[in-house]
CSV table of C-alpha atoms in Angstrom, one decimal:
chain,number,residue,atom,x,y,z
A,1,UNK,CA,-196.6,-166.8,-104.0
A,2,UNK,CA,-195.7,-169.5,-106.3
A,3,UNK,CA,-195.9,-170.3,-110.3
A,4,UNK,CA,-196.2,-173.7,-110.9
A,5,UNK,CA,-196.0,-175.4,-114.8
A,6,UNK,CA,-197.3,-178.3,-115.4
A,7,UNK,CA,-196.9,-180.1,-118.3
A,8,UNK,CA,-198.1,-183.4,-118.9
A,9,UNK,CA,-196.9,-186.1,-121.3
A,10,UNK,CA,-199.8,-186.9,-123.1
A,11,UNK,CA,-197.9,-190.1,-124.4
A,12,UNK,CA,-197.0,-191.8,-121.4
A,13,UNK,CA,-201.1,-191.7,-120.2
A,14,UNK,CA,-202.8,-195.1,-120.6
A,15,UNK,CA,-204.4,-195.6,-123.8
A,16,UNK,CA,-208.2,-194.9,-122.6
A,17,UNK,CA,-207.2,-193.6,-119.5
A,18,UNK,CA,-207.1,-189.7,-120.7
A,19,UNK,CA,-210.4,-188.5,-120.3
A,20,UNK,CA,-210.5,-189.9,-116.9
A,21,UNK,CA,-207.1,-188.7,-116.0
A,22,UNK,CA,-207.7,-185.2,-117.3
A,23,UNK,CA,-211.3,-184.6,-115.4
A,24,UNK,CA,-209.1,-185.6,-111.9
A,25,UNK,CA,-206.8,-183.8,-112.7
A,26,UNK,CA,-209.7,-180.8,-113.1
A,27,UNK,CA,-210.8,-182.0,-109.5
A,28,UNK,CA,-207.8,-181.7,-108.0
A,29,UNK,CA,-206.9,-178.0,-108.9
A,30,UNK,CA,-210.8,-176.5,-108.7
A,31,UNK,CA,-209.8,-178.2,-104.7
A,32,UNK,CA,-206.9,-176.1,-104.2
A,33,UNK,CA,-208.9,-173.4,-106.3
A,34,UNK,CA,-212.1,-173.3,-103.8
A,35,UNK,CA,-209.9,-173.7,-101.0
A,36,UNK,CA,-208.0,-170.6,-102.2
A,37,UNK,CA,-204.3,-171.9,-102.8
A,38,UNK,CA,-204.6,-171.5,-106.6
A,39,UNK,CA,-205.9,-168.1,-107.4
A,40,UNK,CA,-205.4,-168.4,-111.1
A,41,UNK,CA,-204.7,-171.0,-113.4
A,42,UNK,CA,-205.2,-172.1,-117.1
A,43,UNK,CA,-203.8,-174.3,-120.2
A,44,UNK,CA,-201.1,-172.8,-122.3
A,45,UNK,CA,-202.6,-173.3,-125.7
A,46,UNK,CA,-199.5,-172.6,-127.5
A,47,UNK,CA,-198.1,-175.6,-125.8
A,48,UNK,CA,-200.4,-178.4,-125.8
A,49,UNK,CA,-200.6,-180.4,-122.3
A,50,UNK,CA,-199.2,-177.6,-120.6
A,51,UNK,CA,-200.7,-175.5,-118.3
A,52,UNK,CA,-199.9,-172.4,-115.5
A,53,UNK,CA,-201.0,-172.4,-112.1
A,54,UNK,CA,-200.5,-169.1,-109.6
A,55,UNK,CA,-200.6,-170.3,-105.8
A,56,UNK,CA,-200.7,-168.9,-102.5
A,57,UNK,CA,-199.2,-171.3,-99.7
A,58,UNK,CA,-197.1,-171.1,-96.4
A,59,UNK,CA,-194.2,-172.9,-97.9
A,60,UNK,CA,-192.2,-174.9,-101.0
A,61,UNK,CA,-193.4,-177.7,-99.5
A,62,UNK,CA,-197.2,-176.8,-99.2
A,63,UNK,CA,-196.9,-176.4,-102.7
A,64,UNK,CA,-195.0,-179.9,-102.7
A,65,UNK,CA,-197.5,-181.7,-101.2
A,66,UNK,CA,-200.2,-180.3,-103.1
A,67,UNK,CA,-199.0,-181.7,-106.4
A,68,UNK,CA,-198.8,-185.3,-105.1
A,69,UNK,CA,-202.5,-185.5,-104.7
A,70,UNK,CA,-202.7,-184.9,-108.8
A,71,UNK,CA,-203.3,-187.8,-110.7
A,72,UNK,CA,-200.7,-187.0,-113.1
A,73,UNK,CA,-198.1,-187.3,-110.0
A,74,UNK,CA,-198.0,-191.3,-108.9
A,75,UNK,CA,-196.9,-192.3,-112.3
A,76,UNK,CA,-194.7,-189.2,-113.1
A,77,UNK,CA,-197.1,-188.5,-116.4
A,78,UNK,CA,-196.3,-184.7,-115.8
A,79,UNK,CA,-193.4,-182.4,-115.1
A,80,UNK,CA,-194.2,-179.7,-112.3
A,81,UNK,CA,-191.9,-176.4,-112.2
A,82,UNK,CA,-192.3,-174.7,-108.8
A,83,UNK,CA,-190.8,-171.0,-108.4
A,84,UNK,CA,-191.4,-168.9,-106.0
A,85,UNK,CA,-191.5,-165.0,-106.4
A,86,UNK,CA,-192.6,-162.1,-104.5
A,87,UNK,CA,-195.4,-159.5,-106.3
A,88,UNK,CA,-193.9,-156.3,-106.0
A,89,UNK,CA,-196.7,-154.9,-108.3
A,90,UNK,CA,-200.4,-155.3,-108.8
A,91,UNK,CA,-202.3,-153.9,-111.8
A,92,UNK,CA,-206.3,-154.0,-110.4
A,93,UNK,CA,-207.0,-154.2,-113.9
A,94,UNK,CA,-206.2,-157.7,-114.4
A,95,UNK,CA,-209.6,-158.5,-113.8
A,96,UNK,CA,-210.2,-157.1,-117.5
A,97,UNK,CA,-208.1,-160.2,-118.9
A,98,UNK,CA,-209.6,-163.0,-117.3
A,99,UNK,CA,-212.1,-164.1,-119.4
């Protein structure tokens, strides 16, 4: 499993690009979403831009080549944080916080 943070800088996008940007950037991860990689994933409002992904792949460099297919990537308009971790505990009740 993997944690990646994204978080974009919002003033490096071209002026009248950010609508555009943002809703392929929305493309991109509801792909690795339907296809099961990112099993949970959201904005951090108390950072603006930012935003949390959980992932399932085979390797670092799944997850690697994943984030290249973002349109934030090419022009480096966005920092990605990848860690990996191991779940050693899963509450069933998290279903009761995704809203």
């Amino acid at each position: 499993m993997y944690t990646i943070y994204i978080e974009i800088d919002v003033n490096k996008v071209p002026t009248g690009k950010a609508e555009e940007m943002l809703n392929q950037h929305r493309a991109w991860f509801k792909t690795f979403f339907d296809a099961g990689k990112f099993l949970m994933l959201g904005p951090c409002p108390d950072v603006p831009g930012t935003g949390l992904i959980i992932a399932h792949a085979e390797s670092r460099e799944e997850i690697e080549d994943m984030l290249t297919s973002d349109a934030y990537y090419a022009n480096q308009l966005a920092t990605y944080t990848v860690h990996e971790f191991t779940v050693t505990m899963f509450n069933e009740n998290i279903k009761n916080y995704v809203g």
